[in-house]
Tab-separated table of N, CA and C in Angstrom:
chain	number	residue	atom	x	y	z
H	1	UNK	N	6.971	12.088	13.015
H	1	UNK	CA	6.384	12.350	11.726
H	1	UNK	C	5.103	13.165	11.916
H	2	UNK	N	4.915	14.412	11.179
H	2	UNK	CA	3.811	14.716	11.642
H	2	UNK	C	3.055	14.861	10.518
H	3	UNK	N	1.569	14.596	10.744
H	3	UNK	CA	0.535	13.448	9.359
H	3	UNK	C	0.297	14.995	8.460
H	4	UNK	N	-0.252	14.429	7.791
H	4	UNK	CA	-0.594	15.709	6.404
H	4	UNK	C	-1.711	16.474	6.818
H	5	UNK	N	-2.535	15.749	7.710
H	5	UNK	CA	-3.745	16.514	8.486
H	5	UNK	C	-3.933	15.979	8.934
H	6	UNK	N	-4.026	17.216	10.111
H	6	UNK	CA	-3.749	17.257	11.486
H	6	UNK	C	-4.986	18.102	12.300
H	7	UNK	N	-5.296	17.638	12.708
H	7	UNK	CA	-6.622	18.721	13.776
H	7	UNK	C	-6.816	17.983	14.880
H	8	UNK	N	-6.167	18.346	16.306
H	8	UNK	CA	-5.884	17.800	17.426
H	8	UNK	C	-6.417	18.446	18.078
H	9	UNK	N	-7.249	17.921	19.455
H	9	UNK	CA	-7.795	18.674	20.052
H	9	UNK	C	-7.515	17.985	21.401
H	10	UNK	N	-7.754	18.467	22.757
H	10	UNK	CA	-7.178	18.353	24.052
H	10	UNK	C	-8.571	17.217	24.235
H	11	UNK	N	-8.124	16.501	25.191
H	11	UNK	CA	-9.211	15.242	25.614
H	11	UNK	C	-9.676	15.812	26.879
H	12	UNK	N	-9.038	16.613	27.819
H	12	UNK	CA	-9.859	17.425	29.127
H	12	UNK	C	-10.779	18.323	28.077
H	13	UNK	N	-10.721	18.974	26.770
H	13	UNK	CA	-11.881	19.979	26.536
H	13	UNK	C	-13.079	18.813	25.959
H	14	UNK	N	-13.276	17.560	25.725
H	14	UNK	CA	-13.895	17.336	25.614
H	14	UNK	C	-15.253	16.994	26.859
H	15	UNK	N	-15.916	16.795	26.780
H	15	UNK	CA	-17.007	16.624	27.777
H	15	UNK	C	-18.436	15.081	27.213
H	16	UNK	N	-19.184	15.080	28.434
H	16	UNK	CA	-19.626	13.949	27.779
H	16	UNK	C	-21.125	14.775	27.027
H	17	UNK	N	-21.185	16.219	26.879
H	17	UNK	CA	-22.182	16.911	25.614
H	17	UNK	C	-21.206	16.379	24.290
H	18	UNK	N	-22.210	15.955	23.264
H	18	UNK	CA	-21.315	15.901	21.905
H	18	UNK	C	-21.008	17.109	21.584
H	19	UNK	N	-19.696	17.128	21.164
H	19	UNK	CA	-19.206	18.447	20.619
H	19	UNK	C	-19.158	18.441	18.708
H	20	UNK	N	-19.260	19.210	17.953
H	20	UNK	CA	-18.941	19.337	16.465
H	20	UNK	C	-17.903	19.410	16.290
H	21	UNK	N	-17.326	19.412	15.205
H	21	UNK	CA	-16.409	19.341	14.465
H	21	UNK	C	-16.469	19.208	12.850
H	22	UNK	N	-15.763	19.675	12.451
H	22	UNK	CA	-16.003	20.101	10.638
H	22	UNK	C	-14.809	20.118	10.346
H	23	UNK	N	-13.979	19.361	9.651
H	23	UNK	CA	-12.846	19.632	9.185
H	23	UNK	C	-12.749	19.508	7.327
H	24	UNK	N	-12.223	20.307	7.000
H	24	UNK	CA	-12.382	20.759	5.830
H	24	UNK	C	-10.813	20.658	5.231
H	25	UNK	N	-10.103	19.954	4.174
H	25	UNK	CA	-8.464	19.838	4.020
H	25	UNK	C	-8.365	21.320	2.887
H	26	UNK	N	-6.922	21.593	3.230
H	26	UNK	CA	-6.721	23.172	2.958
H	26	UNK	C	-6.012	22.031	0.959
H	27	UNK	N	-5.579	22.549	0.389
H	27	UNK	CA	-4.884	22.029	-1.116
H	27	UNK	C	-4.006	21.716	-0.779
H	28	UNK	N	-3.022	22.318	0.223
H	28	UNK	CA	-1.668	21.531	0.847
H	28	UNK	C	-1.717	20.471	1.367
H	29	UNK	N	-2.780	20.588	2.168
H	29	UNK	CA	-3.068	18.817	3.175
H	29	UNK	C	-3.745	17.938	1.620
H	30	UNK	N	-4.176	18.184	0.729
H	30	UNK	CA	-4.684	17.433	-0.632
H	30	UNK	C	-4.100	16.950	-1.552
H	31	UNK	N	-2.939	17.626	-1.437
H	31	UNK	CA	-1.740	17.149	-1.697
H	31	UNK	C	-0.914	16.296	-1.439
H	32	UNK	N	-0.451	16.332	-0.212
H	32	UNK	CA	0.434	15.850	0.552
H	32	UNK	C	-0.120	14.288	1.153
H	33	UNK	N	-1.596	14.491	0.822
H	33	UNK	CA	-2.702	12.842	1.232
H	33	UNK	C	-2.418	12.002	-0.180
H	34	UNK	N	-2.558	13.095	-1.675
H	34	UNK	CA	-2.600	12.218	-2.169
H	34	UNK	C	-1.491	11.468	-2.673
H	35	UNK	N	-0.397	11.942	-2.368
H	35	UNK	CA	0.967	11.585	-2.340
H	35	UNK	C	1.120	10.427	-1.620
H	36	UNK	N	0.905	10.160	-0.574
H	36	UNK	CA	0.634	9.252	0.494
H	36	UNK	C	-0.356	8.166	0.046
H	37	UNK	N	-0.757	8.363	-0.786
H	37	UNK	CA	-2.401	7.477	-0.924
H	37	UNK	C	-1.898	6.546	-2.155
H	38	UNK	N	-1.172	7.512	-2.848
H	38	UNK	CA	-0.899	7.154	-4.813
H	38	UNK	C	-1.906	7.280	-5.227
H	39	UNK	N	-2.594	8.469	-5.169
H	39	UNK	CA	-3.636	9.028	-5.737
H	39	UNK	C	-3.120	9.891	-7.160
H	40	UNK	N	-3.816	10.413	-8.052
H	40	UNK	CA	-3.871	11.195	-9.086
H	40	UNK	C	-3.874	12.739	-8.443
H	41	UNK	N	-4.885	12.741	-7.981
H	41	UNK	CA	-4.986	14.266	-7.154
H	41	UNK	C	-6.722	13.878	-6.120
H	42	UNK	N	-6.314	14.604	-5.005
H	42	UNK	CA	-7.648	14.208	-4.741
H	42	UNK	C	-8.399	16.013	-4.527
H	43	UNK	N	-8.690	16.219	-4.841
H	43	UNK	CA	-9.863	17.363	-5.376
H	43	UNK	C	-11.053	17.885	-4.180
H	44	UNK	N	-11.185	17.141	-3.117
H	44	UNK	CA	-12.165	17.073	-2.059
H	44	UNK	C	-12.191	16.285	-0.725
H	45	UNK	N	-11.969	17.070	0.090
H	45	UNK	CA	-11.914	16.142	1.329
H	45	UNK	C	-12.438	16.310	2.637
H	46	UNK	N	-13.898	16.160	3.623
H	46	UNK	CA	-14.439	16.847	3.814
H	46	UNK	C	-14.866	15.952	5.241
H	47	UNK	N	-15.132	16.180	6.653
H	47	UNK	CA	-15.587	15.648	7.673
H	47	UNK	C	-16.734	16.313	8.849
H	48	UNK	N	-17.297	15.858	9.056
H	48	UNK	CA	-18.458	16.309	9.952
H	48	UNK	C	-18.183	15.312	11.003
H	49	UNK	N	-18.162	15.576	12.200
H	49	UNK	CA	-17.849	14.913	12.907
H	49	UNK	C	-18.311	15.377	14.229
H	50	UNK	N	-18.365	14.211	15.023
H	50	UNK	CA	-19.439	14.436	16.386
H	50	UNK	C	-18.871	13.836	17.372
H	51	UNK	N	-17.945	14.350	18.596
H	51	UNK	CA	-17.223	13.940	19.710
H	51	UNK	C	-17.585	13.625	21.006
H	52	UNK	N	-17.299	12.773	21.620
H	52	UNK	CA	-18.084	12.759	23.066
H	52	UNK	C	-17.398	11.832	23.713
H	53	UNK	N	-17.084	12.100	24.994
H	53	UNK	CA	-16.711	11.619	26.290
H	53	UNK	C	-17.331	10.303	26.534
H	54	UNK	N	-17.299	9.318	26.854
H	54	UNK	CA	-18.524	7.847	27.201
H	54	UNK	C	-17.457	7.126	28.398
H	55	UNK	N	-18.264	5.853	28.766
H	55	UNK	CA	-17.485	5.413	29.496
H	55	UNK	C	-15.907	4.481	28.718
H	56	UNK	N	-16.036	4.242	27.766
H	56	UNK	CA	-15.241	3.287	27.422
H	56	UNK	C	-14.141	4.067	26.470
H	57	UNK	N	-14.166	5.308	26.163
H	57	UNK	CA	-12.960	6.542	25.677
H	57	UNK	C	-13.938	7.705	25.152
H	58	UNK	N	-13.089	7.856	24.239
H	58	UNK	CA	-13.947	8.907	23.373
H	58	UNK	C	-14.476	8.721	21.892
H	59	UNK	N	-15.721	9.235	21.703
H	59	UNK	CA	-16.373	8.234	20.853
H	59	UNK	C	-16.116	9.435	19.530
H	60	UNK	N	-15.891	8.794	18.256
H	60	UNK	CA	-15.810	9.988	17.108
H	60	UNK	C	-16.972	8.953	16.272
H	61	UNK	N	-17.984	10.000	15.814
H	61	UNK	CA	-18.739	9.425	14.538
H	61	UNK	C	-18.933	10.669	13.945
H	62	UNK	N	-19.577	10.443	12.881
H	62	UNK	CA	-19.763	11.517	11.316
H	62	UNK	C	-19.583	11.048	10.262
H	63	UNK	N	-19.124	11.474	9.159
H	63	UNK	CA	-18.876	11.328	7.572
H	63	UNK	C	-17.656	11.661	7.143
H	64	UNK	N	-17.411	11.043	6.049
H	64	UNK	CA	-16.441	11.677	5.366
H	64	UNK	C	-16.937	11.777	4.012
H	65	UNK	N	-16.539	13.246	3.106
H	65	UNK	CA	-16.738	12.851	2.180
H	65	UNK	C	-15.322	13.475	1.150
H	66	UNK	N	-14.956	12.694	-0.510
H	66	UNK	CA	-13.993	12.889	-0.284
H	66	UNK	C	-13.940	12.471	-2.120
H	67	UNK	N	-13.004	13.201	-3.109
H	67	UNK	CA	-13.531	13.026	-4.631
H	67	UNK	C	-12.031	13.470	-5.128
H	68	UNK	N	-12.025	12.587	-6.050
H	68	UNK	CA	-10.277	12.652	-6.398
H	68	UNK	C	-10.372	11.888	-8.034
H	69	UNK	N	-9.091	11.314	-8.291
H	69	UNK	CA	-8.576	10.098	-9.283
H	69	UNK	C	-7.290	9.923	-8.811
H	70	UNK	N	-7.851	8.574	-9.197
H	70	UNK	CA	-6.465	7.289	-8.592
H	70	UNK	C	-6.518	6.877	-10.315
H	71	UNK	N	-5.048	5.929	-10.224
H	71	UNK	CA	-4.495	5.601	-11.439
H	71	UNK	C	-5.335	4.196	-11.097
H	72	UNK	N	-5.837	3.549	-12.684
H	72	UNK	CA	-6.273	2.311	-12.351
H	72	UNK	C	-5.359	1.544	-12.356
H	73	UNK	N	-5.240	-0.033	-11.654
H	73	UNK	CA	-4.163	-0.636	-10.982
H	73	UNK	C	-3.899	-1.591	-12.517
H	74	UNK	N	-4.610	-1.612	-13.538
H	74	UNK	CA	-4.189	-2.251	-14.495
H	74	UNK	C	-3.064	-1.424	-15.732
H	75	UNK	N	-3.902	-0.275	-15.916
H	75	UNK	CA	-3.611	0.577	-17.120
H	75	UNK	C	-2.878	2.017	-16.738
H	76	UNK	N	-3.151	2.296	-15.176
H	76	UNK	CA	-2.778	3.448	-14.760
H	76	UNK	C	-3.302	4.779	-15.351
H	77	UNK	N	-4.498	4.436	-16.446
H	77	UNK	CA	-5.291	5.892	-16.723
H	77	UNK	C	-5.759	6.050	-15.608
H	78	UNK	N	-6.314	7.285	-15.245
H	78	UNK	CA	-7.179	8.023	-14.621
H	78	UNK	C	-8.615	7.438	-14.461
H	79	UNK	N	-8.607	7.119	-12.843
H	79	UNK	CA	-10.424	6.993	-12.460
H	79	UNK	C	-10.618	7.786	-11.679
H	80	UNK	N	-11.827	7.932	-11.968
H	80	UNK	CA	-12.321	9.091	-11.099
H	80	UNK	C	-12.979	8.279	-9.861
H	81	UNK	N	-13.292	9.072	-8.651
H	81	UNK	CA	-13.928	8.817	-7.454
H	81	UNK	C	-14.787	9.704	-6.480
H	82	UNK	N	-15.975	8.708	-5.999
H	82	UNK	CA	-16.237	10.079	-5.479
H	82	UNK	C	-16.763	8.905	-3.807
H	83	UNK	N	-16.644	9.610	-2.522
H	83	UNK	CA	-16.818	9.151	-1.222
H	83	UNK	C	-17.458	9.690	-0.520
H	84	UNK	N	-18.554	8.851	0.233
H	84	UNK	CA	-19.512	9.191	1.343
H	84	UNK	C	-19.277	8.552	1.813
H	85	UNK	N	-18.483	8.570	3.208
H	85	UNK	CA	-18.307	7.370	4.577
H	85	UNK	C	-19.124	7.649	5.014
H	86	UNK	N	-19.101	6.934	6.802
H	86	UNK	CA	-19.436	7.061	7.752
H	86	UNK	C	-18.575	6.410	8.393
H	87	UNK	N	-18.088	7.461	9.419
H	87	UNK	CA	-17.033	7.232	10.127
H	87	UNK	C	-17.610	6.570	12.040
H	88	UNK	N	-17.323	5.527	12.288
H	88	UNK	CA	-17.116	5.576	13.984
H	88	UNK	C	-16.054	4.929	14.688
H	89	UNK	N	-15.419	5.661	15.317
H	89	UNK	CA	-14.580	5.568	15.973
H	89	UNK	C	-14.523	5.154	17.508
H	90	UNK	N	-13.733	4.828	18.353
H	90	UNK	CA	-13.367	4.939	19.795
H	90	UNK	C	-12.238	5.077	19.854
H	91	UNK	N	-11.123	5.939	20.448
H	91	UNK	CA	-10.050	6.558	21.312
H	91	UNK	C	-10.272	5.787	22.839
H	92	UNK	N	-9.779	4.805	22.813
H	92	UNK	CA	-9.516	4.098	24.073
H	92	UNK	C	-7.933	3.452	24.566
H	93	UNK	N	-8.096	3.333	25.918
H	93	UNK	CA	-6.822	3.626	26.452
H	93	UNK	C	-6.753	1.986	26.508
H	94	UNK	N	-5.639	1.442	26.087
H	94	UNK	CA	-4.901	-0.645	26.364
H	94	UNK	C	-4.029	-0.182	26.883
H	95	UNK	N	-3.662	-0.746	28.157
H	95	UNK	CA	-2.606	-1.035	28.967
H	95	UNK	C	-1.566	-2.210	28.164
H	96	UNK	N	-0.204	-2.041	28.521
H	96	UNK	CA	0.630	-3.488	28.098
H	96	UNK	C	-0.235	-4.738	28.694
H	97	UNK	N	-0.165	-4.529	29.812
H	97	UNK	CA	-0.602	-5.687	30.782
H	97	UNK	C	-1.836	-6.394	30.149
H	98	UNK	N	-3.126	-5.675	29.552
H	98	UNK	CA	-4.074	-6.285	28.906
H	98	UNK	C	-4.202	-7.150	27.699
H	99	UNK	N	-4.534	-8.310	27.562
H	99	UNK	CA	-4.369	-8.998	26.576
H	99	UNK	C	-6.157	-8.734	25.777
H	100	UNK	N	-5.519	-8.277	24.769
H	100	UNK	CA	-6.744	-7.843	23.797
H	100	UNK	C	-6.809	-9.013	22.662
H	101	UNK	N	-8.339	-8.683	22.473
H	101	UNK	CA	-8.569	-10.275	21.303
H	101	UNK	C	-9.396	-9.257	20.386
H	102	UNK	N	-9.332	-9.031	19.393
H	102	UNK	CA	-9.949	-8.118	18.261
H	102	UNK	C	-11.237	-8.822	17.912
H	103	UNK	N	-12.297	-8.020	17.675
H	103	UNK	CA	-13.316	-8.759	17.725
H	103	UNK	C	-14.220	-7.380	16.238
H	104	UNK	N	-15.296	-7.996	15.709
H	104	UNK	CA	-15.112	-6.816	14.484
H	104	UNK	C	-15.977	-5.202	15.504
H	105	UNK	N	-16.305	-5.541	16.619
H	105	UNK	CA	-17.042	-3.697	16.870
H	105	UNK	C	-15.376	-2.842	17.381
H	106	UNK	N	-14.490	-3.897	17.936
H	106	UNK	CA	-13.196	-3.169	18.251
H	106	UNK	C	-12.253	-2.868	16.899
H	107	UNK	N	-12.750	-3.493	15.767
H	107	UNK	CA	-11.200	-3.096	15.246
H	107	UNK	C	-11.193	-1.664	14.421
H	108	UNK	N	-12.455	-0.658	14.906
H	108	UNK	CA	-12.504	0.614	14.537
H	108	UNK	C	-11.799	1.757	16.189
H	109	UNK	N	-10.847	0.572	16.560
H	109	UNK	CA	-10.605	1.651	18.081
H	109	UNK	C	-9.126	1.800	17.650
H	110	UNK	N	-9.141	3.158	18.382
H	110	UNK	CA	-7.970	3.651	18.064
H	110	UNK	C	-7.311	4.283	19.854
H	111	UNK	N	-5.784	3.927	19.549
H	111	UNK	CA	-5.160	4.248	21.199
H	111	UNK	C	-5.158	5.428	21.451
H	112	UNK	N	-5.512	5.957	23.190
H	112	UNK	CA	-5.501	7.435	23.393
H	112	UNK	C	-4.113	7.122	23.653
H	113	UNK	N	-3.513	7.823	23.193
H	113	UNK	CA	-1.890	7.992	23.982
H	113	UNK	C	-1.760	9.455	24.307
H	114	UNK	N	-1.910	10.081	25.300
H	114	UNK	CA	-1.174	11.118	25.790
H	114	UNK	C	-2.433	11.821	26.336
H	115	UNK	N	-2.817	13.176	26.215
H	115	UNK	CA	-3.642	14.191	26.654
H	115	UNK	C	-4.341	15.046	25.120
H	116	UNK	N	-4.183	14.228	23.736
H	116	UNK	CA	-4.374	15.102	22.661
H	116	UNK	C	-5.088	13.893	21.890
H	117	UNK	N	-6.037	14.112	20.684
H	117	UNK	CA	-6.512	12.821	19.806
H	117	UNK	C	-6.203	13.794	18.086
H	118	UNK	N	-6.196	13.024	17.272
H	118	UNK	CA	-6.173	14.143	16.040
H	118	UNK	C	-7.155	13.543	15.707
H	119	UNK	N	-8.087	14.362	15.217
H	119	UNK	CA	-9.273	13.793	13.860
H	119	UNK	C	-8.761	13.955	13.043
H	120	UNK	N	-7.971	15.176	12.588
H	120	UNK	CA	-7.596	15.020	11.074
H	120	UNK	C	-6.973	13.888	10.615
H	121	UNK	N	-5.557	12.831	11.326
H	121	UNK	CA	-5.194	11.755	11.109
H	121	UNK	C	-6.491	10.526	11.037
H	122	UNK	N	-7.123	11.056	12.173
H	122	UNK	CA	-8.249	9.931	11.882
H	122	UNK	C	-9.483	9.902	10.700
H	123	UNK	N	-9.380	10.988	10.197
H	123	UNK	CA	-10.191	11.504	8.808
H	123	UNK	C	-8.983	10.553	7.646
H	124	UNK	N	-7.748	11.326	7.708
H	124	UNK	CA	-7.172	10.868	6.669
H	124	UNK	C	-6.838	8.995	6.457
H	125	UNK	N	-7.044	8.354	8.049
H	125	UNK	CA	-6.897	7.024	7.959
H	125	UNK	C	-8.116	6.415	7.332
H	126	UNK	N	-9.325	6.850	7.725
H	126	UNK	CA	-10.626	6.746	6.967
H	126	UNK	C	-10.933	6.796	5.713
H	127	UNK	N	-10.335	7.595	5.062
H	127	UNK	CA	-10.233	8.133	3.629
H	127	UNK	C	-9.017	6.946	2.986
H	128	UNK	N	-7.903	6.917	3.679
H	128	UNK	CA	-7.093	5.528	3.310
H	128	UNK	C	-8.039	4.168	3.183
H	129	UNK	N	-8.690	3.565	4.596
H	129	UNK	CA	-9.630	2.585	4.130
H	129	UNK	C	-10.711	2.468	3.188
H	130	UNK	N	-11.437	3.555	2.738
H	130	UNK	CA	-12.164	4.041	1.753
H	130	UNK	C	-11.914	3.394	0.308
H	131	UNK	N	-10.842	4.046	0.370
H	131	UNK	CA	-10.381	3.931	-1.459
H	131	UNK	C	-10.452	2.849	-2.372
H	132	UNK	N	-11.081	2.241	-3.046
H	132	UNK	CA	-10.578	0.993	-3.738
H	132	UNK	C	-9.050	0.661	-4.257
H	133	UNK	N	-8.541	-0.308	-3.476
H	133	UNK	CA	-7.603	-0.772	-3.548
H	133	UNK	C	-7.208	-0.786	-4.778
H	134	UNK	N	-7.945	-1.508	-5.701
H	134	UNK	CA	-8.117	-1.371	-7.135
H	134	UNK	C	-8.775	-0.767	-8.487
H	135	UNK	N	-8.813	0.005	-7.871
H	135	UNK	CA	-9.485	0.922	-9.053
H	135	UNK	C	-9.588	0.337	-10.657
H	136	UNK	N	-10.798	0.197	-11.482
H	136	UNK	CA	-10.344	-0.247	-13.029
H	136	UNK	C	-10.905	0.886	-13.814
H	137	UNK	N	-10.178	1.217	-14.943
H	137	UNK	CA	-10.532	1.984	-15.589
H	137	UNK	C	-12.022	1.905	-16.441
H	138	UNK	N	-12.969	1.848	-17.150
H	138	UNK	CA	-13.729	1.930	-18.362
H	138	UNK	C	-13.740	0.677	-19.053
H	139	UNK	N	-14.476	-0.315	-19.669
H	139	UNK	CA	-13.704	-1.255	-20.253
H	139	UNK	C	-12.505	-1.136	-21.542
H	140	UNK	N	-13.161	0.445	-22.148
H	140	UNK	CA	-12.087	0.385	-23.737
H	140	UNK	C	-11.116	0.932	-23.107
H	141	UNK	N	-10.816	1.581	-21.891
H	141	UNK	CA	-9.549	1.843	-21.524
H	141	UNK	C	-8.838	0.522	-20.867
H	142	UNK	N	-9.242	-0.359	-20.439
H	142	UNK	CA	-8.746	-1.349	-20.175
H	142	UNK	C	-8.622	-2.493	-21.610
H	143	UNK	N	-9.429	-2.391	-22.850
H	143	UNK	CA	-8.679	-3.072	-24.064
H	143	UNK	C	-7.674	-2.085	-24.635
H	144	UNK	N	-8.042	-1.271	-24.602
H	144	UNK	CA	-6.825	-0.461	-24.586
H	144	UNK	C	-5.248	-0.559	-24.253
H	145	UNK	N	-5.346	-1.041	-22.915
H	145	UNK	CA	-3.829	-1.392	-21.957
H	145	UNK	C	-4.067	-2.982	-22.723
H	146	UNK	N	-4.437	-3.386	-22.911
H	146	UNK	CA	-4.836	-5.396	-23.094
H	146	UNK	C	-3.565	-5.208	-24.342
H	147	UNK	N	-3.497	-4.635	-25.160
H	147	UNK	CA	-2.571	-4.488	-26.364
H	147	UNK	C	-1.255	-4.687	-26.302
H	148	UNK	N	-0.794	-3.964	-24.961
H	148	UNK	CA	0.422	-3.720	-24.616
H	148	UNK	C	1.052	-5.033	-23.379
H	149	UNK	N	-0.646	-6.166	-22.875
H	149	UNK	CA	-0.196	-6.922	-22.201
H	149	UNK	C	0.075	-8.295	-23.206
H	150	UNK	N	1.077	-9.297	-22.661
H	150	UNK	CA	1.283	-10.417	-23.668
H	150	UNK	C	0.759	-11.768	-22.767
H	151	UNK	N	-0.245	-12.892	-23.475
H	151	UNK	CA	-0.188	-14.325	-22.624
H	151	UNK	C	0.890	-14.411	-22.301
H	152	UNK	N	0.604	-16.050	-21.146
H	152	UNK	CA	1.537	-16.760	-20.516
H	152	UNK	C	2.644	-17.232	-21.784
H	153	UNK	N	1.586	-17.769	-22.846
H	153	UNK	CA	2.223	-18.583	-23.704
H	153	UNK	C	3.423	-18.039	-24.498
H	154	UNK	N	2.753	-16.500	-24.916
H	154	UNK	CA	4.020	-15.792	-25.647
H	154	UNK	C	4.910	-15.724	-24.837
H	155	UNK	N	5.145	-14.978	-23.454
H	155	UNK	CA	5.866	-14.472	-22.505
H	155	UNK	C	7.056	-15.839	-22.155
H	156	UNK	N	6.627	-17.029	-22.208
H	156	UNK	CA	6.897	-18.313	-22.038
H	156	UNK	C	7.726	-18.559	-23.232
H	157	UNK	N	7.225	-18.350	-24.405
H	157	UNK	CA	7.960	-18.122	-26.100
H	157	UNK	C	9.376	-17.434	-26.044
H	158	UNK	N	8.771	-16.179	-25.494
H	158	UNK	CA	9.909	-14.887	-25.902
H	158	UNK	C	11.073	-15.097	-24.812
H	159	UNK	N	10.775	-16.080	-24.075
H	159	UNK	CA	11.568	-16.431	-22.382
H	159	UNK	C	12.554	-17.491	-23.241
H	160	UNK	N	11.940	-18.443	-23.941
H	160	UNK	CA	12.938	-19.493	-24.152
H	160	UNK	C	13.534	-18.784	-25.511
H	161	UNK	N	13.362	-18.369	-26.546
H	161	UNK	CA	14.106	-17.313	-27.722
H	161	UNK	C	15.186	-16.966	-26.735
H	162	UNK	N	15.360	-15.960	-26.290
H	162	UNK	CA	15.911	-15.158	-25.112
H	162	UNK	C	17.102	-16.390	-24.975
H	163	UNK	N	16.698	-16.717	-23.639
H	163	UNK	CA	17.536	-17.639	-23.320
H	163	UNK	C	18.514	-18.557	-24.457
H	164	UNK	N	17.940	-19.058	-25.504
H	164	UNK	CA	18.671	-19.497	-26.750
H	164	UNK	C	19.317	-18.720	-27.921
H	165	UNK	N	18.953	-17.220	-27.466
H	165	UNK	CA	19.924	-16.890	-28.334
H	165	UNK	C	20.904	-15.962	-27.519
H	166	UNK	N	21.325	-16.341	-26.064
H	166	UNK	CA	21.724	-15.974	-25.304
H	166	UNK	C	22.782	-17.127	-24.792
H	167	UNK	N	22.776	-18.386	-25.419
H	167	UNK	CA	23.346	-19.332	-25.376
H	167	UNK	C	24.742	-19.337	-25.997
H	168	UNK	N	25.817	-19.550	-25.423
H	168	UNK	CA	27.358	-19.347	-26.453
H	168	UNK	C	27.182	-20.620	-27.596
H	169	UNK	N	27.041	-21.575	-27.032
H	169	UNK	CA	27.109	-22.632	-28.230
H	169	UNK	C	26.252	-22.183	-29.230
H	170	UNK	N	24.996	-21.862	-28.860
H	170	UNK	CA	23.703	-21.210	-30.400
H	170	UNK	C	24.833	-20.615	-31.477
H	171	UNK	N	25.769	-19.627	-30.362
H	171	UNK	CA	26.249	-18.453	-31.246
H	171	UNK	C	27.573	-19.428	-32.648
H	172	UNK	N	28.377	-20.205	-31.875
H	172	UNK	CA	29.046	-20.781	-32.447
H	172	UNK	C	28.501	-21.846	-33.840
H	173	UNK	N	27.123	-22.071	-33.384
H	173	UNK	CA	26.939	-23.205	-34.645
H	173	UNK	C	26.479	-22.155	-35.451
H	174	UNK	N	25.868	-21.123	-35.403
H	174	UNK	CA	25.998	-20.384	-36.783
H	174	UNK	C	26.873	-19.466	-37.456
């Protein structure tokens, strides 16, 4: 599978000078994220980023920044968003053989597998943790949707109706 953005760079060109990096998403990769995301559209997506060699892998820190609309998870209108991360990372190598215990400074590490790392996947996984899960709309856009939702009690009402006039005998006694 190859991710919606992508900016891979060789792990021999890195060195232990921090190197830059700027990745900037083209409208195709903005697309194709927010598709992936269940976003509305996302409008902005933007990384500064600072690479370096250390002893324990390779270290990524910088920002993200990043401005869209997601559907709110109640009403599905349109919210808007807008994102300033800060991103840090490690690209470090686990053997099978090692038994790892997650602890919270590790669970921002990510596996080197091979001779290549992408920031852009690691921008776009960043931008995934970012997002509010739940987005809510405004409050009158949310009484708004309230109209179209029903209590337990009705829903519970219109459940047993249903069922009884779905009944053969109901049908026969009248």
């Amino acid at each position: 599978m190859t991710p919606e953005l992508s900016r891979q760079i060789r792990v021999q060109d890195i060195g232990t000078l921090p190197r830059r990096e700027a990745i900037v998403a083209t409208l195709g990769e903005r697309v194709a994220l927010a598709e992936r995301f269940g976003l509305i559209d996302l409008d902005r997506l933007e990384a500064t980023l600072e690479v370096v060699e250390g002893a324990g892998g390779i270290a990524v820190t910088g920002s993200i920044a990043a401005s869209g609309t997601q559907p709110c998870a109640v009403s599905a209108e349109p919210v808007p968003f807008t994102l300033a991360e800060a991103i840090a990372l490690l690209f470090g190598t686990v053997s099978d053989d090692d038994e790892v215990e997650l602890s919270p400074p590790d669970l921002d590490t990510l596996p080197l597998d091979g001779d290549m790392i992408d920031l852009g996947e690691a921008v776009a996984q960043s931008l995934g943790l970012a997002l509010d899960p739940y987005p809510r709309a405004p409050a009158e856009l949310r009484a708004a949707a309230a109209r179209f939702l029903i209590s337990e009690e009705e829903a519970a009402a219109r459940a047993a109706a249903d069922k009884a006039a779905a009944n053969p005998f109901n049908i026969l006694r009248r």
